[in-house]
Coordinates of C-alpha atoms and ligand atoms in Angstrom, one line a residue:
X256 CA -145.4 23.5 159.0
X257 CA -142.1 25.7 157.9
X258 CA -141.5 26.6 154.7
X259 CA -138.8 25.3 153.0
X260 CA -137.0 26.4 149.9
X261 CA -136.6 23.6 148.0
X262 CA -133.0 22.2 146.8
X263 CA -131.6 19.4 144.4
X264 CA -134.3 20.4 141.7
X265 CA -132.1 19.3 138.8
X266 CA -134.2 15.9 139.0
X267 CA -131.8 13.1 136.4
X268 CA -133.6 12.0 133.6
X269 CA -132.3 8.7 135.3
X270 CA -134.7 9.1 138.2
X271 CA -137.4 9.5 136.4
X272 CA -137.4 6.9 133.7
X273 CA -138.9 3.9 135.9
X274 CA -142.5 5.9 136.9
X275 CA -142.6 6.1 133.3
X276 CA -141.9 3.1 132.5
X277 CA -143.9 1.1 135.6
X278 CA -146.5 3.3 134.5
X279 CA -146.7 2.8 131.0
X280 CA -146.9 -0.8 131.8
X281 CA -149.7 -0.5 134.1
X282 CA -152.0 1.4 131.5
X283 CA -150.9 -1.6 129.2
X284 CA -151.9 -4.5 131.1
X285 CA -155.4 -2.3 132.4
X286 CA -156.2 -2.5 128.8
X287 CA -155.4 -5.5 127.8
X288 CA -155.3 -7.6 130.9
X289 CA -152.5 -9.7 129.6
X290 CA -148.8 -8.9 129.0
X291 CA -146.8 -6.2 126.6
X292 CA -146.9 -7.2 123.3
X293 CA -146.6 -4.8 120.0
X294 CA -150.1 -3.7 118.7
X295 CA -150.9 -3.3 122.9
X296 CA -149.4 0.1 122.9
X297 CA -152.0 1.7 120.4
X298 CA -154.5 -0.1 122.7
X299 CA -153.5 1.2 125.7
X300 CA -152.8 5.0 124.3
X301 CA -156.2 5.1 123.2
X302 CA -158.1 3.6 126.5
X303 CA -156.0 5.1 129.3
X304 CA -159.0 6.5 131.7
X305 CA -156.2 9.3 132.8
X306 CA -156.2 10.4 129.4
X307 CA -159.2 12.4 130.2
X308 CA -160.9 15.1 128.0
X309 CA -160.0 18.3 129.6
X310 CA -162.7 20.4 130.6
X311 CA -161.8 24.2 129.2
X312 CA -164.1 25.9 131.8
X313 CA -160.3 25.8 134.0
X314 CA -158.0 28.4 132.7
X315 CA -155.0 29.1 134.4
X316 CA -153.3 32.3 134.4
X317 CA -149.7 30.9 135.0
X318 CA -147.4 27.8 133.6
X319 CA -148.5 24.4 134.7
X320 CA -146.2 23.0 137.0
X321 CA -143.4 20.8 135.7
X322 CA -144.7 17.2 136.3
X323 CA -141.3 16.2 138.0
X324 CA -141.7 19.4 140.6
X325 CA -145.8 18.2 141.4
X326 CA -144.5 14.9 141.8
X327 CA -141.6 15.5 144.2
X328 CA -142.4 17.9 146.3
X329 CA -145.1 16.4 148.4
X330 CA -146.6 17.1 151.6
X331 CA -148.0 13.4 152.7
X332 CA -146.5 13.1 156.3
X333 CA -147.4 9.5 156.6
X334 CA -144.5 9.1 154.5
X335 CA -142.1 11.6 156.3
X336 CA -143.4 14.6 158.3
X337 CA -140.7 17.1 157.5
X338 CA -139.0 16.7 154.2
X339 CA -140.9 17.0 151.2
X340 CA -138.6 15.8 148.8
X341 CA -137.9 12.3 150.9
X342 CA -141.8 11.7 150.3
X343 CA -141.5 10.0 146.9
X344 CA -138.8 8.1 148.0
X345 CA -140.6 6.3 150.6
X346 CA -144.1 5.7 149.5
X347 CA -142.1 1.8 148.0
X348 CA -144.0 -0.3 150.3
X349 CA -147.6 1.4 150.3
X350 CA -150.4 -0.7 148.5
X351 CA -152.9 1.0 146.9
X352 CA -154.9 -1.7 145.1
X353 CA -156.9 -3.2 145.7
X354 CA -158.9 -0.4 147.8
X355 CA -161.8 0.7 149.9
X356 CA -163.8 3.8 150.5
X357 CA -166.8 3.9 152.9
X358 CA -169.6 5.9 152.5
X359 CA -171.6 6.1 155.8
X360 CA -173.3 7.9 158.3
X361 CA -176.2 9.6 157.2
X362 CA -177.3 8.6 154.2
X363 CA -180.0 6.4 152.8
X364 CA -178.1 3.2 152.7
X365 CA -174.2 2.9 153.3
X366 CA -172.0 1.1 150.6
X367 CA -168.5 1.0 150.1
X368 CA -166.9 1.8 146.7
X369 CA -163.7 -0.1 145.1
X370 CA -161.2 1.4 142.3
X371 CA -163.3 -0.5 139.6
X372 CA -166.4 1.4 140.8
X373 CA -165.0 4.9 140.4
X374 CA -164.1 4.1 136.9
X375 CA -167.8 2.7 135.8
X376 CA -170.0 5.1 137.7
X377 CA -168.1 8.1 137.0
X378 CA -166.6 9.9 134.0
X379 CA -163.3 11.1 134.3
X380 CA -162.1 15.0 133.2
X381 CA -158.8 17.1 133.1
X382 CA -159.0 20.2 134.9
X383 CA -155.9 22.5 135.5
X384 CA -155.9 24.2 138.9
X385 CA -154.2 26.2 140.9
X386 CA -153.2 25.0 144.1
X387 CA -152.2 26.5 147.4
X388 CA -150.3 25.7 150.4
X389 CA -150.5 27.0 153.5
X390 CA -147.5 27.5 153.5
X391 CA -147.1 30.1 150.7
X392 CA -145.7 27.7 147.8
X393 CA -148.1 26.8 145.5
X394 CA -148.0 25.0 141.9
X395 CA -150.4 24.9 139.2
X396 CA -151.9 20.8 138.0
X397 CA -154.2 19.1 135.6
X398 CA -155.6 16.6 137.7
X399 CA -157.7 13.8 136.2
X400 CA -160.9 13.3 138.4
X401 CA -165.2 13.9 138.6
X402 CA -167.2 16.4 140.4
X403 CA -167.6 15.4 144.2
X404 CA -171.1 16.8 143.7
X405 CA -171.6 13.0 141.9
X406 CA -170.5 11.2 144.5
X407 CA -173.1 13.1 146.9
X408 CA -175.6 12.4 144.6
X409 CA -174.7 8.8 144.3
X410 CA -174.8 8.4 148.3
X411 CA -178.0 10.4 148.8
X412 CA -177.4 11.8 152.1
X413 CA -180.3 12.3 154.7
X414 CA -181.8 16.0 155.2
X415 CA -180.1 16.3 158.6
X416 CA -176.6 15.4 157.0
X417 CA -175.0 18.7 156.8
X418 CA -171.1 18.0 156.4
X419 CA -168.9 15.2 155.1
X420 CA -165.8 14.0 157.3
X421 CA -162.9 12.5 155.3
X422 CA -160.7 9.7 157.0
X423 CA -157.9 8.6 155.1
X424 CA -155.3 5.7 155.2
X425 CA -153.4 4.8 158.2
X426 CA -151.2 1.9 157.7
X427 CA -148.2 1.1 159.9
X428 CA -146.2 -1.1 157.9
X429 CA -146.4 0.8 154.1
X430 CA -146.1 4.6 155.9
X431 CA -142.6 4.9 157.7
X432 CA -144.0 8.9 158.6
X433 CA -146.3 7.7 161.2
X434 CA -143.3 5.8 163.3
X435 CA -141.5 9.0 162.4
X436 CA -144.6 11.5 164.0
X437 CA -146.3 9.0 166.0
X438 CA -147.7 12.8 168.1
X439 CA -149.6 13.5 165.5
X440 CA -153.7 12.4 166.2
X441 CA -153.4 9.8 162.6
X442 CA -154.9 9.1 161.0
X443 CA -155.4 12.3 158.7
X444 CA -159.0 13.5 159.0
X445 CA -160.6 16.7 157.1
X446 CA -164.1 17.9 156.2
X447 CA -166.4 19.9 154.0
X448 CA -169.8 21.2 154.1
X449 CA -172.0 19.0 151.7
X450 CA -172.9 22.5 150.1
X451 CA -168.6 23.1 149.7
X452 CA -168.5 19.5 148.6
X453 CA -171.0 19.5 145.9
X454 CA -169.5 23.0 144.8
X455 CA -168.9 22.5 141.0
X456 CA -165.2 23.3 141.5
X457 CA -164.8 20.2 144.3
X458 CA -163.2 17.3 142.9
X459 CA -162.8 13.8 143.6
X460 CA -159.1 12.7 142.3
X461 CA -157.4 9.6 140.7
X462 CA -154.9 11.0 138.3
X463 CA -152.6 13.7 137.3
X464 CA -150.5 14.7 134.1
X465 CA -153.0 11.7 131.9
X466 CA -151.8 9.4 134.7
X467 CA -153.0 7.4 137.5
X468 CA -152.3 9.0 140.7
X469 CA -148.3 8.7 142.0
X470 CA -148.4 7.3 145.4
X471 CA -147.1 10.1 146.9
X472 CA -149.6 12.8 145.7
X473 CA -152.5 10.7 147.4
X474 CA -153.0 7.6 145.4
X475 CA -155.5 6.4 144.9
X476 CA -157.7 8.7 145.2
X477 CA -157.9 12.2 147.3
X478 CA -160.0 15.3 147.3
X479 CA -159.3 19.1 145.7
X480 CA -160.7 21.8 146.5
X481 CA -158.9 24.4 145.3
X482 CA -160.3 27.2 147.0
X483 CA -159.4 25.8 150.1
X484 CA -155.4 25.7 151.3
X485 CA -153.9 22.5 150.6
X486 CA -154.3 20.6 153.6
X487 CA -158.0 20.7 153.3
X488 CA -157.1 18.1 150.6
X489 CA -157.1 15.0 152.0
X490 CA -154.9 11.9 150.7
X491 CA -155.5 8.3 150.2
X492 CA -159.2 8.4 151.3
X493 CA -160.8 5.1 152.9
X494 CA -164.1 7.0 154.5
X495 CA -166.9 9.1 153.8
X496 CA -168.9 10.3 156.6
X497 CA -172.0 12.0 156.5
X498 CA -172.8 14.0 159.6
X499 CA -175.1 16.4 161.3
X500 CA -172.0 18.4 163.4
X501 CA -168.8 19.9 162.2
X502 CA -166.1 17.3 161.8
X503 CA -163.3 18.0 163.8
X504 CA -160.2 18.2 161.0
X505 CA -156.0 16.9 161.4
X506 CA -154.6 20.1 161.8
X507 CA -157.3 22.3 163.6
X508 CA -156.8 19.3 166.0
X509 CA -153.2 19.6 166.3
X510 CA -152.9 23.3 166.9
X511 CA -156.6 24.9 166.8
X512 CA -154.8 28.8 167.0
X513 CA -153.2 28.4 163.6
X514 CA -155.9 26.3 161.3
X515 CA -159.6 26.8 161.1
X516 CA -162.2 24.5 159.3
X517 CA -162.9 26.7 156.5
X518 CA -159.1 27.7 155.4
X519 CA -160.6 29.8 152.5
X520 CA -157.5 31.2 150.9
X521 CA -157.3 34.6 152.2
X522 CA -154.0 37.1 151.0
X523 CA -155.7 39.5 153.9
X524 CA -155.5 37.4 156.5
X525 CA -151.6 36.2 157.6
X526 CA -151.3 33.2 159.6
X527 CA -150.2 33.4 162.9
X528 CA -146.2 33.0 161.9
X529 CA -146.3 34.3 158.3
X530 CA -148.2 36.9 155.6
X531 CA -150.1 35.0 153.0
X532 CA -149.9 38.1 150.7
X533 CA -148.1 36.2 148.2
X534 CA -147.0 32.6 147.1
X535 CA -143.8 30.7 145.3
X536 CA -144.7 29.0 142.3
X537 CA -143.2 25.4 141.9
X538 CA -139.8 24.9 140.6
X539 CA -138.6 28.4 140.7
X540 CA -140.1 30.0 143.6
X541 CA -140.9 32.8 141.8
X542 CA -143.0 34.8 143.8
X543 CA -147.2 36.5 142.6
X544 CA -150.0 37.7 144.6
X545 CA -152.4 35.4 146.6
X546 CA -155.1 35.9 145.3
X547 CA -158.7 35.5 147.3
X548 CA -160.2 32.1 147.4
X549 CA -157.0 31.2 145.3
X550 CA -158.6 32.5 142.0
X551 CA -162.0 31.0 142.9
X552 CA -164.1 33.7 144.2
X553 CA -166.6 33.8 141.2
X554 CA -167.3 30.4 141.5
X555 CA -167.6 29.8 145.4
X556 CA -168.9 33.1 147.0
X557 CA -172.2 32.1 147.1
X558 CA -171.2 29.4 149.6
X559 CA -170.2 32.0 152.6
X560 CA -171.2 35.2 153.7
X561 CA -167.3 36.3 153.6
X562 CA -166.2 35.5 157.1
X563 CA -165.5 32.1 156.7
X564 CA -161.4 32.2 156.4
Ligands
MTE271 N1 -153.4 14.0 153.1 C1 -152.9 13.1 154.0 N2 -153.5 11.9 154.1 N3 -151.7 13.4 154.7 C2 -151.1 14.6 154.6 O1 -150.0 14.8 155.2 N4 -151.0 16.8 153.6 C3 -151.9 17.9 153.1 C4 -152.7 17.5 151.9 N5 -153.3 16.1 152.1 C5 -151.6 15.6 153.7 C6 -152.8 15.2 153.0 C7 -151.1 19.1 152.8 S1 -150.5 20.0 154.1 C8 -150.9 19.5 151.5 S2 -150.2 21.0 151.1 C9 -151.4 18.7 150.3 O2 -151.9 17.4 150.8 C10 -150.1 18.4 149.4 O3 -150.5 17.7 148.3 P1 -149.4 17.4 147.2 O4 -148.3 16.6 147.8 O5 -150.1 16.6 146.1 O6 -148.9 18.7 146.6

């Protein structure tokens, strides 16, 4: 993972009119369930789910990132492995509806969860968040989502479950990145502690900026923890797994020296090719202090004994 400075921001208003307008149209026919027609506008305004109330406990102390920069600067290397920016472009062909998630392993009964049942067991919020990349850029989001602590609840795990394993979407003919990196161990796998997961700050994602997910930041539906560094944020989640050991994770997998299982932001502690003293905020690369546990330390401290980076 090399960090790139991003070029080609100036984004034309062009390229960014059909999300808007494919999206608009999605939230219409959602709340109608029948074609555009006048008064469905007011309709749709007023029972888009991503239109979540935002919960004011998340502050930020920095802009929210514009939603073109969020959107198309993407690390999702199913899609391509090396250039962010070519992401969006090629996430045309990946269906994500309808959709799946297991919840299994050890837990009182497994069941599997569709898009209809996030929306009807769960109640959506806006949170804004800072957000952290390994690799020193970082961006600032109000993603629409619920606690993950709900969805622990909800599967009631055993007593001897101690960790959740994430496996997320691996499909050949919708993700041209995995013909692209077919070295890589797909598909993308990550984990938590159930305590981690059920941390208040842990949330379960299907929206950002009021909308329903874009493709290419995880649709539809992907974890943040925004404690963590991003690729503890796993994309396009099919499976749960309750477990007893450690789940082995993608990139400790694919070069153990570099990336841990905890990857607790940390300015103190550089990676092995790079300080993590300070990040680049999204568009403009302007550059501010890391800061320890990204921001988060009041609310997740109580989780480690402050080696767990
Ligand atoms: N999830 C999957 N399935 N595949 C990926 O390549 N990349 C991770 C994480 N989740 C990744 C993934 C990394 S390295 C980062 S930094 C974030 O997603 C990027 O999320 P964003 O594109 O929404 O900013």
């Amino acid at each position: 993972m090399l960090i790139k400075i991003p070029r080609g921001w100036e984004m034309p208003e062009r390229d960014a009119t059909p999300e808007s307008v494919f999206l608009n149209r999605r939230a219409i026919l959602a709340a109608a369930g029948l074609g555009a027609a006048s008064g469905v506008l007011q309709a749709a305004a007023e029972t888009n789910p991503f239109a979540a109330p935002r919960n004011a406990k998340f502050t930020l102390d920095r802009d929210v990132t514009p939603e073109w920069a969020a959107t198309g600067f993407n690390n999702f290397y199913e899609f391509h492995p090396t250039d962010k920016q070519a992401v969006r472009h090629n996430v045309g062909k990946y269906v994500t509806s309808p959709w799946a998630i297991e919840i299994t392993g050890l837990v009182e009964k497994p069941f599997t969860l569709d898009l209809d049942d996030l929306q009807k067991k769960f109640t959506l919020e806006e949170r804004l968040y800072r957000f952290r990349c390994v690799e020193a850029w970082a961006m600032a989001v109000p993603w629409v989502g619920f606690p993950m602590a709900e969805l622990v609840k909800l599967a009631k795990p055993k007593p001897e479950a101690k960790f959740m394993r994430f496996v997320t979407a691996m499909k050949k003919d919708q993700m041209p990145g995995l013909g692209m990196a077919p070295w890589y161990p797909w598909p993308y796998f990550e984990g938590l502690r159930i305590d981690e997961a059920a941390n208040p700050l842990a949330l379960v994602v299907t929206g950002m900026y009021g909308k329903v997910l874009p493709k290419q930041n995880g649709a539809p539906v992907r974890v943040i923890v925004p404690w963590k560094y991003g690729y503890k944020n796993p994309k396009a989640i099919v499976k749960i797994e309750f477990t007893t050991a450690q789940p082995s994770t993608f990139w400790n997998k694919t070069i153990p020296a570099e990336y841990g299982f905890y990857s607790n932001v940390n300015p103190a502690k550089p990676h092995p090719r790079w300080s993590q003293a300070t990040e680049k905020l999204l568009p403009d690369m302007r550059v501010v202090a890391t800061q320890r546990y990204n921001g988060y330390e009041r609310f997740v401290e109580g989780l480690y004994d402050g080696k767990e980076f």
